[in-house]
PDB file of C-alpha atoms in Angstrom:
ATOM      1  CA  MET A  18       1.931  -5.945  25.257  1.00  0.00           C
ATOM      2  CA  GLU A  19       0.460  -8.240  23.444  1.00  0.00           C
ATOM      3  CA  GLN A  20      -2.620  -6.321  22.872  1.00  0.00           C
ATOM      4  CA  LYS A  21      -1.134  -3.076  21.605  1.00  0.00           C
ATOM      5  CA  ALA A  22       0.559  -5.186  18.977  1.00  0.00           C
ATOM      6  CA  SER A  23      -2.499  -7.111  18.327  1.00  0.00           C
ATOM      7  CA  ASN A  24      -4.042  -2.954  18.060  1.00  0.00           C
ATOM      8  CA  GLN A  25      -1.106  -1.773  16.033  1.00  0.00           C
ATOM      9  CA  GLY A  26      -1.671  -5.051  13.277  1.00  0.00           C
ATOM     10  CA  GLN A  27      -5.089  -4.290  13.180  1.00  0.00           C
ATOM     11  CA  GLN A  28      -4.831  -0.293  12.562  1.00  0.00           C
ATOM     12  CA  TYR A  29      -2.408  -1.375   9.127  1.00  0.00           C
ATOM     13  CA  SER A  30      -4.192  -4.459   8.337  1.00  0.00           C
ATOM     14  CA  ILE A  31      -4.062  -5.368   4.552  1.00  0.00           C
ATOM     15  CA  SER A  32      -7.826  -5.380   4.553  1.00  0.00           C
ATOM     16  CA  ARG A  33      -7.704  -1.646   5.529  1.00  0.00           C
ATOM     17  CA  CYS A  34      -4.822  -1.035   2.756  1.00  0.00           C
ATOM     18  CA  MET A  35      -6.861  -2.735   0.480  1.00  0.00           C
ATOM     19  CA  GLU A  36     -10.275   0.076   1.518  1.00  0.00           C
ATOM     20  CA  ALA A  37      -7.541   3.248   0.779  1.00  0.00           C
ATOM     21  CA  LEU A  38      -6.382   1.541  -2.624  1.00  0.00           C
ATOM     22  CA  HIS A  39      -9.866   1.765  -3.477  1.00  0.00           C
ATOM     23  CA  GLY A  40     -10.561   4.969  -3.806  1.00  0.00           C
ATOM     24  CA  MET A  41      -7.759   5.631  -5.451  1.00  0.00           C
ATOM     25  CA  ASP A  42      -8.116   6.807  -8.340  1.00  0.00           C
ATOM     26  CA  ASP A  43      -5.044   8.155  -8.982  1.00  0.00           C
ATOM     27  CA  VAL A  44      -3.163   4.852  -9.462  1.00  0.00           C
ATOM     28  CA  SER A  45      -3.966   2.130 -12.226  1.00  0.00           C
ATOM     29  CA  ASP A  46      -5.117  -1.121 -11.575  1.00  0.00           C
ATOM     30  CA  GLU A  47      -2.252  -2.940 -13.221  1.00  0.00           C
ATOM     31  CA  ILE A  48      -0.657  -0.776  -9.732  1.00  0.00           C
ATOM     32  CA  LYS A  49      -3.052  -1.780  -7.585  1.00  0.00           C
ATOM     33  CA  VAL A  50      -2.963  -5.762  -8.380  1.00  0.00           C
ATOM     34  CA  LEU A  51       1.397  -4.909  -8.194  1.00  0.00           C
ATOM     35  CA  ALA A  52      -0.103  -3.575  -4.628  1.00  0.00           C
ATOM     36  CA  SER A  53      -0.461  -7.172  -3.384  1.00  0.00           C
ATOM     37  CA  ASP A  54       3.219  -8.006  -3.343  1.00  0.00           C
ATOM     38  CA  VAL A  55       4.826  -4.532  -1.507  1.00  0.00           C
ATOM     39  CA  LEU A  56       1.697  -4.510   1.081  1.00  0.00           C
ATOM     40  CA  LYS A  57       2.289  -8.017   1.939  1.00  0.00           C
ATOM     41  CA  ASP A  58       4.777  -6.363   4.081  1.00  0.00           C
ATOM     42  CA  ALA A  59       3.638  -5.045   8.157  1.00  0.00           C
ATOM     43  CA  SER A  60       5.933  -1.954   7.296  1.00  0.00           C
ATOM     44  CA  SER A  61       5.584  -1.689   3.512  1.00  0.00           C
ATOM     45  CA  ARG A  62       1.987  -1.735   4.669  1.00  0.00           C
ATOM     46  CA  GLU A  63       2.047   0.978   7.902  1.00  0.00           C
ATOM     47  CA  PHE A  64       4.542   3.249   5.496  1.00  0.00           C
ATOM     48  CA  PHE A  65       1.784   3.272   3.051  1.00  0.00           C
ATOM     49  CA  LEU A  66      -1.303   3.899   5.003  1.00  0.00           C
ATOM     50  CA  CYS A  67       1.242   6.393   6.973  1.00  0.00           C
ATOM     51  CA  TYR A  68       1.404   9.038   3.558  1.00  0.00           C
ATOM     52  CA  GLU A  69      -1.056  11.366   3.254  1.00  0.00           C
ATOM     53  CA  SER A  70      -3.782  10.275   0.676  1.00  0.00           C
ATOM     54  CA  ARG A  71      -2.180  11.836  -2.019  1.00  0.00           C
ATOM     55  CA  LEU A  72       0.820  10.922  -1.766  1.00  0.00           C
ATOM     56  CA  ARG A  73       0.432   6.904  -0.955  1.00  0.00           C
ATOM     57  CA  GLY A  74       0.346   6.369  -4.916  1.00  0.00           C
ATOM     58  CA  LEU A  75       3.902   7.890  -5.484  1.00  0.00           C
ATOM     59  CA  TRP A  76       5.170   5.955  -2.938  1.00  0.00           C
ATOM     60  CA  LEU A  77       3.294   2.674  -4.252  1.00  0.00           C
ATOM     61  CA  LYS A  78       4.088   3.287  -7.717  1.00  0.00           C
ATOM     62  CA  LYS A  79       7.386   3.622  -6.221  1.00  0.00           C
ATOM     63  CA  GLU A  80       7.798   0.471  -4.140  1.00  0.00           C
ATOM     64  CA  VAL A  81       5.816  -1.372  -7.790  1.00  0.00           C
ATOM     65  CA  ALA A  82       8.807  -0.121  -9.885  1.00  0.00           C
ATOM     66  CA  LYS A  83      11.968  -1.946  -7.312  1.00  0.00           C
ATOM     67  CA  LEU A  84       9.141  -4.878  -7.453  1.00  0.00           C
ATOM     68  CA  GLY A  85      10.819  -4.723 -11.574  1.00  0.00           C
ATOM     69  CA  THR A  86       8.205  -6.039 -12.431  1.00  0.00           C
ATOM     70  CA  GLN A  87       6.794  -5.786 -16.438  1.00  0.00           C
ATOM     71  CA  LEU A  88       4.207  -4.249 -16.685  1.00  0.00           C
ATOM     72  CA  PRO A  89       1.607  -4.435 -19.642  1.00  0.00           C
ATOM     73  CA  PRO A  90       1.226  -1.373 -22.015  1.00  0.00           C
ATOM     74  CA  CYS A  91      -2.163   0.276 -20.988  1.00  0.00           C
ATOM     75  CA  LYS A  92      -4.810   0.487 -23.381  1.00  0.00           C
TER      76      LYS A  92
END
């Protein structure tokens, strides 16, 4: 049972999420930085990685908006 939890933890790790974020050209750097607050939670990491890659950006933008953090204007 403990081995299964460990494997699941690695499957949805922060480093895997960051790896996925690096490849997302449709997401601004500001959203990527704020994503660290969203992806602290294990269930959020699992949602993020389970979405198709084309939907991850949309989901992430929605979650970042929930944080209520004001983004600086894009240049």
